PDB file of C-alpha atoms in Angstrom:
ATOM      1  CA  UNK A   1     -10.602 106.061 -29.586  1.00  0.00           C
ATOM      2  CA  UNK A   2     -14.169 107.523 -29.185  1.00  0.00           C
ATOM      3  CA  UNK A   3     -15.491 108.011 -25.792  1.00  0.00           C
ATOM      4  CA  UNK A   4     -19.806 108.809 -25.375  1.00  0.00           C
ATOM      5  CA  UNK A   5     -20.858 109.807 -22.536  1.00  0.00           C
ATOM      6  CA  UNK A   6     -24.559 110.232 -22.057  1.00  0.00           C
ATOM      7  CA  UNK A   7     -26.669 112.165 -19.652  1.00  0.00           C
ATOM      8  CA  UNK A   8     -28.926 111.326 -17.489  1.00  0.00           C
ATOM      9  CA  UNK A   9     -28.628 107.425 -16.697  1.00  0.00           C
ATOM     10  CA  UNK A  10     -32.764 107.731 -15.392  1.00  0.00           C
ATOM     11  CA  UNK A  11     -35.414 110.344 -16.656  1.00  0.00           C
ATOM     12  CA  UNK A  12     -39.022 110.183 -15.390  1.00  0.00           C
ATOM     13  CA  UNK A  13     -41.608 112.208 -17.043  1.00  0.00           C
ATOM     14  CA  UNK A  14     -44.716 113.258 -16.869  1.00  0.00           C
ATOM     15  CA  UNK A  15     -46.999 111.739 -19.744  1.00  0.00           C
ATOM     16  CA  UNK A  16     -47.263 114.706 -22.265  1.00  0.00           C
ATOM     17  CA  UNK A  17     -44.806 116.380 -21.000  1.00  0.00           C
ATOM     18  CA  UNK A  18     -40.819 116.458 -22.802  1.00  0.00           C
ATOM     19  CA  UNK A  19     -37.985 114.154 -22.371  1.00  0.00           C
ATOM     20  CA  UNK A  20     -34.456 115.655 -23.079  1.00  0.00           C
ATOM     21  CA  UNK A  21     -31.496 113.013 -23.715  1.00  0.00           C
ATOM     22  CA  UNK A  22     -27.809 114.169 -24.162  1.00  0.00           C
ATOM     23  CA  UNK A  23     -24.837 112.751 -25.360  1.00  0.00           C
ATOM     24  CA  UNK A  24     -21.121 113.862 -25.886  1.00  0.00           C
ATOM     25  CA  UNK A  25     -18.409 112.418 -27.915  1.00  0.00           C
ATOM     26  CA  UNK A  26     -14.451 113.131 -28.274  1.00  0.00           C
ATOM     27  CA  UNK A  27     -13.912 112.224 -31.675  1.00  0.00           C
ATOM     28  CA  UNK A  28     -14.266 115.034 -33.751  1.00  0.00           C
ATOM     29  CA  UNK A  29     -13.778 112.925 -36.755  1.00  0.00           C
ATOM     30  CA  UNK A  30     -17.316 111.085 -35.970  1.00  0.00           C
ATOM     31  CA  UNK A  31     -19.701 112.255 -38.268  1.00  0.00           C
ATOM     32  CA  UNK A  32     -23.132 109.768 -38.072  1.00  0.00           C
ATOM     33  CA  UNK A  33     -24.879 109.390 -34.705  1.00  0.00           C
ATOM     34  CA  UNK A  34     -27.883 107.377 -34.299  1.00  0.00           C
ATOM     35  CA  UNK A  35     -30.330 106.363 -31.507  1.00  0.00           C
ATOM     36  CA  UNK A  36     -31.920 103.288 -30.188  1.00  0.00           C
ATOM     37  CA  UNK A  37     -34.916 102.396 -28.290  1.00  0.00           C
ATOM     38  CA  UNK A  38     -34.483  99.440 -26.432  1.00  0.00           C
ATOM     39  CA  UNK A  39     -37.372  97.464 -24.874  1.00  0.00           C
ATOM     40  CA  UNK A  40     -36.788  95.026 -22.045  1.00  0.00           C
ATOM     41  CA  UNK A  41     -35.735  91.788 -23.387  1.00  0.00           C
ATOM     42  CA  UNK A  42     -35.536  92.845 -26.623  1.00  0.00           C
ATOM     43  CA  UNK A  43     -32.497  94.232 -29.366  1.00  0.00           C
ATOM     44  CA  UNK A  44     -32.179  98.157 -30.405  1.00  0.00           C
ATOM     45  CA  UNK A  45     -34.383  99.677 -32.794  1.00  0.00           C
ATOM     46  CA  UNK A  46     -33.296 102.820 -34.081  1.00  0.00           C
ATOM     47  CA  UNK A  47     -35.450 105.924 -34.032  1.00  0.00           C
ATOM     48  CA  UNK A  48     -33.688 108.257 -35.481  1.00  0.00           C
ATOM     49  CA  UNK A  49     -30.364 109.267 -36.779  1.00  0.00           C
ATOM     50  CA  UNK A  50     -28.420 112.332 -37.985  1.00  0.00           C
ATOM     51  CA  UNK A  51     -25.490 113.066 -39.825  1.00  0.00           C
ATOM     52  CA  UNK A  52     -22.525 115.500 -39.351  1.00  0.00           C
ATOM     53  CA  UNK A  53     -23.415 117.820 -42.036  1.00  0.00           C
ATOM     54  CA  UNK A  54     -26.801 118.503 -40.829  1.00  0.00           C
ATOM     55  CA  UNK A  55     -27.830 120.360 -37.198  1.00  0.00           C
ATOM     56  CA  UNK A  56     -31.376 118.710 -36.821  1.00  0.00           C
ATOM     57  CA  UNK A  57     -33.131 116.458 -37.774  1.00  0.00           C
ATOM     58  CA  UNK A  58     -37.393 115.917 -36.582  1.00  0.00           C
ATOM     59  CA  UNK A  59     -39.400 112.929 -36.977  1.00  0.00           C
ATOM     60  CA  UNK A  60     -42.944 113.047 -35.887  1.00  0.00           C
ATOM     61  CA  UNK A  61     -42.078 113.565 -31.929  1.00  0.00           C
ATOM     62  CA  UNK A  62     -38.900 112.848 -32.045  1.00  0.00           C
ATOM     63  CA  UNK A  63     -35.869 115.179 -33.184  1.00  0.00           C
ATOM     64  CA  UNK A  64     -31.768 114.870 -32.875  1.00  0.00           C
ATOM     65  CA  UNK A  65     -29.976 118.024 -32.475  1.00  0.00           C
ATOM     66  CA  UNK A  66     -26.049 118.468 -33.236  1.00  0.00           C
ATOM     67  CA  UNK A  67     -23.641 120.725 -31.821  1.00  0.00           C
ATOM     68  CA  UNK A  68     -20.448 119.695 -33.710  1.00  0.00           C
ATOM     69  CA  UNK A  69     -18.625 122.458 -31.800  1.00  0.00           C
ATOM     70  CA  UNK A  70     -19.375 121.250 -28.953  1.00  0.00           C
ATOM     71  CA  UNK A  71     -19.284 117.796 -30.094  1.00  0.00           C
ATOM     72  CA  UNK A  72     -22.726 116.817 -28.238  1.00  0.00           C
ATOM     73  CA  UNK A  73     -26.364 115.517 -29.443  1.00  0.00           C
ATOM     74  CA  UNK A  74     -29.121 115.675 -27.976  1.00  0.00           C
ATOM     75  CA  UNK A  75     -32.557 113.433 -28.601  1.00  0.00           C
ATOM     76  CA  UNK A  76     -35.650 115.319 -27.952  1.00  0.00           C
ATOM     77  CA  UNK A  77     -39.165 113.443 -27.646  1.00  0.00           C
ATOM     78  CA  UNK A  78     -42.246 115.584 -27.315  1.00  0.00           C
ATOM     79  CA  UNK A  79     -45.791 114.974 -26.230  1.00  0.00           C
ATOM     80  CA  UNK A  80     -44.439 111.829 -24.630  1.00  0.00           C
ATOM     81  CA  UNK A  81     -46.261 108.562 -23.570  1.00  0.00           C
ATOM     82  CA  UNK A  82     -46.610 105.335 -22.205  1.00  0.00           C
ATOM     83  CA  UNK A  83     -44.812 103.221 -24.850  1.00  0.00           C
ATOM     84  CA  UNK A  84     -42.272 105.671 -24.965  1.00  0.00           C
ATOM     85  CA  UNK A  85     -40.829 104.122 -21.564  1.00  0.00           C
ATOM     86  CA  UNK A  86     -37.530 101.977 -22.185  1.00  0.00           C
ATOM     87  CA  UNK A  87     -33.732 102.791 -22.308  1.00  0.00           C
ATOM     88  CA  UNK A  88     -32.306 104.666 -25.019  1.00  0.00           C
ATOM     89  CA  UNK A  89     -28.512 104.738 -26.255  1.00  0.00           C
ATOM     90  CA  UNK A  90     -26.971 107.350 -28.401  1.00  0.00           C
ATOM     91  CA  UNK A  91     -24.164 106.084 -30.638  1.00  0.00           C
ATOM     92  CA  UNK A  92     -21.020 107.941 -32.802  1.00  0.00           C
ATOM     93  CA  UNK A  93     -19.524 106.302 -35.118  1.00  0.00           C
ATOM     94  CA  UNK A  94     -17.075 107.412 -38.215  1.00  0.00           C
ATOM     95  CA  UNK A  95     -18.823 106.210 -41.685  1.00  0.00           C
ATOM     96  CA  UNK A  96     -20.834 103.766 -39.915  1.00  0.00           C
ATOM     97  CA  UNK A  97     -17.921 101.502 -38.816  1.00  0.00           C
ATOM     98  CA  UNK A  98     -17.570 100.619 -35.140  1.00  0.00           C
ATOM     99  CA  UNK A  99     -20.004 102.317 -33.348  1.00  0.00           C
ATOM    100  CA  UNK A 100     -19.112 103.506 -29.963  1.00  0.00           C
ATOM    101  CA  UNK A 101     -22.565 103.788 -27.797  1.00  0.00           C
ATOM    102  CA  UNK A 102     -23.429 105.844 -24.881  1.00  0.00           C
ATOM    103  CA  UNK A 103     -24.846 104.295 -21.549  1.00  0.00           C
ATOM    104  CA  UNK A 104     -28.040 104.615 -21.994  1.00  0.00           C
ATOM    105  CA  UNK A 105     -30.926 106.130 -20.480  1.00  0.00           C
ATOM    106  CA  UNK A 106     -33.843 104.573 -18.698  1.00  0.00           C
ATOM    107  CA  UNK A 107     -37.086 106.620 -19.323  1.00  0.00           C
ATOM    108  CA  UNK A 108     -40.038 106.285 -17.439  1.00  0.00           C
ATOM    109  CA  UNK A 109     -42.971 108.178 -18.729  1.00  0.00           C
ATOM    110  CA  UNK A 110     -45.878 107.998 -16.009  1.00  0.00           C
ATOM    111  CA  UNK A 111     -49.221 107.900 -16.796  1.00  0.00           C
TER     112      UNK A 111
ATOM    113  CA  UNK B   1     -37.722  97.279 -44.117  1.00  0.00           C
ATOM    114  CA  UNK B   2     -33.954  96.414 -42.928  1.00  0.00           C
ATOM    115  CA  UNK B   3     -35.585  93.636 -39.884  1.00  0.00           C
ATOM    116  CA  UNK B   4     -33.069  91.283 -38.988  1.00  0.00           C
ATOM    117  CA  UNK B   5     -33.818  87.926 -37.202  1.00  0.00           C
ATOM    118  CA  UNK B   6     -32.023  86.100 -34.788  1.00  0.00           C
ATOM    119  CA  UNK B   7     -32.719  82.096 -33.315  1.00  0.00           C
ATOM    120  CA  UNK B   8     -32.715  80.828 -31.080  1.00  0.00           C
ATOM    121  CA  UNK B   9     -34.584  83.827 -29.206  1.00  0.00           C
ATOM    122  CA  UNK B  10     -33.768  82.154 -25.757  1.00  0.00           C
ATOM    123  CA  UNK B  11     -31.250  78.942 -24.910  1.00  0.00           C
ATOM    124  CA  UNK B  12     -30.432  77.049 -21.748  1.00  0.00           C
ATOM    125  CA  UNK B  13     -27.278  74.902 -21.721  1.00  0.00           C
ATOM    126  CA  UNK B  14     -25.714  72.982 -19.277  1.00  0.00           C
ATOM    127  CA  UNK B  15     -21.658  73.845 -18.787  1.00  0.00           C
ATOM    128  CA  UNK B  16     -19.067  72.575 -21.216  1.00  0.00           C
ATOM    129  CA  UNK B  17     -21.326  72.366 -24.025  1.00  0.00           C
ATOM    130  CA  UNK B  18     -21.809  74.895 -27.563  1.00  0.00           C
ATOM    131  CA  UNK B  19     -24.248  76.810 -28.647  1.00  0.00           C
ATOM    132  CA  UNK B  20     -24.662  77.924 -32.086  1.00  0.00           C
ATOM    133  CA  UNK B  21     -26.502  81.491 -32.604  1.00  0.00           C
ATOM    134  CA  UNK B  22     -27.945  82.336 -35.852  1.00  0.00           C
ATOM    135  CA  UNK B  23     -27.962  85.836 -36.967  1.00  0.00           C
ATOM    136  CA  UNK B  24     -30.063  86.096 -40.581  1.00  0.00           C
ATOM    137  CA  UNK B  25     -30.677  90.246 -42.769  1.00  0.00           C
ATOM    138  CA  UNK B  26     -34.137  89.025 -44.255  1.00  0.00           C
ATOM    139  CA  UNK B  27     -34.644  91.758 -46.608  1.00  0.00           C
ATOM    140  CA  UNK B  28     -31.445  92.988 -47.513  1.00  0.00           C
ATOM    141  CA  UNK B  29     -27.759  91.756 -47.889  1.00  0.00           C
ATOM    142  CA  UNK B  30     -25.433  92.549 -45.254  1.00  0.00           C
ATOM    143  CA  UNK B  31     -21.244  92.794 -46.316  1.00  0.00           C
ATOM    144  CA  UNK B  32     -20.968  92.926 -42.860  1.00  0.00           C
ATOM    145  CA  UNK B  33     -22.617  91.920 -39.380  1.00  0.00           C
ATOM    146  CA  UNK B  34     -21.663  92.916 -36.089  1.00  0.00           C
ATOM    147  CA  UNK B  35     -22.060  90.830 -32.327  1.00  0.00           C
ATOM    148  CA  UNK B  36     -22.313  92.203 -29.211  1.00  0.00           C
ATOM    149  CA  UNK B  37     -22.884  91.393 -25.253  1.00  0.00           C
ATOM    150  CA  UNK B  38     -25.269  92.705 -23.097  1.00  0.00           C
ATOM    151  CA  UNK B  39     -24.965  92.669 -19.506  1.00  0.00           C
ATOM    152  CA  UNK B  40     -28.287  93.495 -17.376  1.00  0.00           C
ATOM    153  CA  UNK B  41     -28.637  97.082 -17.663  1.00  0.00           C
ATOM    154  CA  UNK B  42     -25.284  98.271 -19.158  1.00  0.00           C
ATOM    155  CA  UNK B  43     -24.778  99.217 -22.620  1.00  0.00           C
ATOM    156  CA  UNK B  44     -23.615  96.866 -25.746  1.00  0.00           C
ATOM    157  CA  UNK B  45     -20.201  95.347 -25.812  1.00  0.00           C
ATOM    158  CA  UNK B  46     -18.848  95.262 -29.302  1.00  0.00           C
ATOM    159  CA  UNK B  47     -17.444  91.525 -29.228  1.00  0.00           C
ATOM    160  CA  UNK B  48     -16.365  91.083 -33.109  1.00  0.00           C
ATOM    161  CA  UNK B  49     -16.831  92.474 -36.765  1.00  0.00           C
ATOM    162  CA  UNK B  50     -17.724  90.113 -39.173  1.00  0.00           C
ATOM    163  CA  UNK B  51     -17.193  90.719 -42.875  1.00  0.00           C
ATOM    164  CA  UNK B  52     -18.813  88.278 -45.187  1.00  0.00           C
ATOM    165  CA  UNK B  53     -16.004  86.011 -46.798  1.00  0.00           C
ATOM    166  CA  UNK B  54     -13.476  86.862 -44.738  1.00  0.00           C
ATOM    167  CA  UNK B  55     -12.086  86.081 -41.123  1.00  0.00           C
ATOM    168  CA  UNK B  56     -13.630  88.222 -38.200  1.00  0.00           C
ATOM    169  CA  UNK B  57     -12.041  90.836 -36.371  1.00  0.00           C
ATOM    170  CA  UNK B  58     -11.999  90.459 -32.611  1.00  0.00           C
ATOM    171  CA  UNK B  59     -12.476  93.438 -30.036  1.00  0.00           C
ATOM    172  CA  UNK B  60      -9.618  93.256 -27.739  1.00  0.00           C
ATOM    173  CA  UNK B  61     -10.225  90.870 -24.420  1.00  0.00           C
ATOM    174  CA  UNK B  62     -12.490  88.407 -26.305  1.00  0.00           C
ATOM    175  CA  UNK B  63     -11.494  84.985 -27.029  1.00  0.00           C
ATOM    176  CA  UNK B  64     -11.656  84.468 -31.031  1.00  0.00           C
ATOM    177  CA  UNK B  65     -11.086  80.685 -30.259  1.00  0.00           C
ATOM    178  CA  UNK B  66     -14.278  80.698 -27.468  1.00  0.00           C
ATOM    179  CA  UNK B  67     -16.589  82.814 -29.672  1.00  0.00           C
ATOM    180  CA  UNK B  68     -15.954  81.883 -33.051  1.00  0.00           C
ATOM    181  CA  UNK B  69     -18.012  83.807 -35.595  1.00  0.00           C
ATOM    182  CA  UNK B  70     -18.819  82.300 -39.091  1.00  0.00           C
ATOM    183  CA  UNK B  71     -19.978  84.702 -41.790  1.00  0.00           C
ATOM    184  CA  UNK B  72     -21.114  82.136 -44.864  1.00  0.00           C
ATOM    185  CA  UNK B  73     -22.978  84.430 -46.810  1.00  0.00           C
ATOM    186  CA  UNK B  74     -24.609  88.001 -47.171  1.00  0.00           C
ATOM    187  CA  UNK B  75     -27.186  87.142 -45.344  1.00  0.00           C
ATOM    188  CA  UNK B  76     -26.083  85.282 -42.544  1.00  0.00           C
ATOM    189  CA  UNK B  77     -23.644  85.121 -39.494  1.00  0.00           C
ATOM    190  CA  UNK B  78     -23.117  82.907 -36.992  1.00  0.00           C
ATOM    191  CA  UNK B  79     -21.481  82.670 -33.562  1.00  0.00           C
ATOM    192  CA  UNK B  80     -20.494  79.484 -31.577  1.00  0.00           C
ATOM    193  CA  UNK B  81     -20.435  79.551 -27.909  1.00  0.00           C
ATOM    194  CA  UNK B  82     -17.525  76.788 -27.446  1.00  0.00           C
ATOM    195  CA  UNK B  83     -17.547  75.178 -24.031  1.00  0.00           C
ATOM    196  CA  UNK B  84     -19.588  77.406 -22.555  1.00  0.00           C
ATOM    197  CA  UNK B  85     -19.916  78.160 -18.934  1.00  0.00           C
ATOM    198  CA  UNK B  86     -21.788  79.949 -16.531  1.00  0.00           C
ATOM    199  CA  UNK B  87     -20.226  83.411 -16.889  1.00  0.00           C
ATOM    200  CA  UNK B  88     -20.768  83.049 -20.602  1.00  0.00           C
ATOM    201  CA  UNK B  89     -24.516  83.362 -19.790  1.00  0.00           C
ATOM    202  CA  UNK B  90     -25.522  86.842 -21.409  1.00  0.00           C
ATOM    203  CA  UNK B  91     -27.708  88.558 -23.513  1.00  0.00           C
ATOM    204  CA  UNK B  92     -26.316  88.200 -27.218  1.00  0.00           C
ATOM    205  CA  UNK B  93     -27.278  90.292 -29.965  1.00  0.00           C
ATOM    206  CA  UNK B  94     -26.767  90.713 -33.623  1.00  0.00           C
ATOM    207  CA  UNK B  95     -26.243  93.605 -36.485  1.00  0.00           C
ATOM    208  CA  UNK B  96     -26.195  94.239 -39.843  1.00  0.00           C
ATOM    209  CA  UNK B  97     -25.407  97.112 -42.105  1.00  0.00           C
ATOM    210  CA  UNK B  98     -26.694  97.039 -45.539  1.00  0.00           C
ATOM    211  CA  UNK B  99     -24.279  96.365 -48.456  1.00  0.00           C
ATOM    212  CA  UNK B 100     -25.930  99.397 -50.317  1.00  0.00           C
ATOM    213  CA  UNK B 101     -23.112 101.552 -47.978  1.00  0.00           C
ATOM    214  CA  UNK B 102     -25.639 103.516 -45.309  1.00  0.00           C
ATOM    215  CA  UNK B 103     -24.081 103.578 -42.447  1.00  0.00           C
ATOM    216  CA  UNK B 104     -26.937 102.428 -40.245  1.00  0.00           C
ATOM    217  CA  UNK B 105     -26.772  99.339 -38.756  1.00  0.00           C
ATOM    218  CA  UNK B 106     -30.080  97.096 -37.747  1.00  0.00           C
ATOM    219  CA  UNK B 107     -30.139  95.156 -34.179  1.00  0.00           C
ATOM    220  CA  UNK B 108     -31.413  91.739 -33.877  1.00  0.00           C
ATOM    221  CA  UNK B 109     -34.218  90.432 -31.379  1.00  0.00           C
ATOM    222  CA  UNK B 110     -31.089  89.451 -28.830  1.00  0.00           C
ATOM    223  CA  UNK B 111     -30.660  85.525 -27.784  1.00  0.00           C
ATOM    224  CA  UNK B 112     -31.006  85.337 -23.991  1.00  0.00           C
ATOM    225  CA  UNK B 113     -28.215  82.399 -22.943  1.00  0.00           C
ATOM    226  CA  UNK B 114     -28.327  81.074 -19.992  1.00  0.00           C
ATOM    227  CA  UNK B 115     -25.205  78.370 -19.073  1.00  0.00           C
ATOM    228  CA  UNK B 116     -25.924  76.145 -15.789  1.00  0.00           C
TER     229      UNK B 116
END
């Protein structure tokens, strides 16, 4: 099955400055990968997502680079702040079924 | 768009007893819905698929007989907490993905159980 690793497991930041996520995955088959913010106490919400037939993908701060070579992703946030803080999970899944999610990452942007 | 609701947000039970958690897509319909655990700060357990219509498929180690998952309609899922007991206590949540075939799947609020 699919394996996700994700790197690192903390990430404290500078307010304004960048916060760089990655994730791998062993399935070369996987083709969608999304990513959720999750708030303390609260479900996933996802910020972003990209597809296999696409390298990158920007929203407003926030972009998802692919490497299907490599098989890795990668969540960039720029210009980050306050609310940004809270743990994020990368996911791979094949056509949306089972989604296999990474560990997640606990980001701390300091004022 | 796509927000999907879960109740009760937050349940306290005392051991032996069920608890019923309501998973509800509120503006679109979802063929199928998804449950998973959360343990404090790990990542989400898939526990069971749930089509609507048809029987749920279990992840492998969980009980289908403990957590038994009822998906009545395309808007709503269900999963009973049978005799529940303290290491049951968890944070539960909810997903749907949209019948319209994206891939994306929408998270819940979560229901926080705890089991005494």
């Amino acid at each position: 099955g699919e394996n996700v690793e994700q790197h690192p497991s903390t990430l404290s930041v500078q307010e304004g400055d960048s916060a760089v996520i990655k994730c791998t995955y062993s399935d070369s088959a996987s083709n969608y990968f999304p990513w959720y913010k999750q708030e303390l106490g609260k479900g996933p919400q996802l910020i972003i997502d990209i597809r296999s037939n696409v390298g990158e993908k920007k929203d407003q701060r926030i972009a998802v680079t692919l490497n299907k070579t490599a098989k890795h992703f990668s969540l960039h946030i720029t210009e980050t702040q306050p609310e940004d803080s809270a743990v994020y999970f990368c996911a791979a899944s094949l056509r949306g079924n089972q989604f296999y999610f990474g560990t997640g990452t606990s980001l701390t942007v300091i004022p | 768009g796509a927000v999907v609701s879960q109740h009760p947000s937050r349940v306290i039970c005392k051991s032996g007893t069920s608890v019923k958690i309501e998973c509800r897509s509120l503006d679109f319909q979802a063929t199928t819905m998804f449950w998973y655990r959360q343990f404090p700060k790990q990542s989400l357990m898939l526990m069971a698929t749930s089509n609507e219509g048809s029987k749920a498929t279990y992840e492998q180690g969980v009980e289908k007989d403990k957590f038994l998952i009822n998906h009545a309609s395309l808007t709503l899922s269900t999963l009973t907490v049978t005799s529940a007991h303290p290491e049951d206590s968890s944070f539960y949540i909810c997903s749907a993905r949209n019948r319209l075939g994206k891939e994306t799947q929408y998270f819940g609020p979560g229901t926080r159980l705890l089991v005494l």
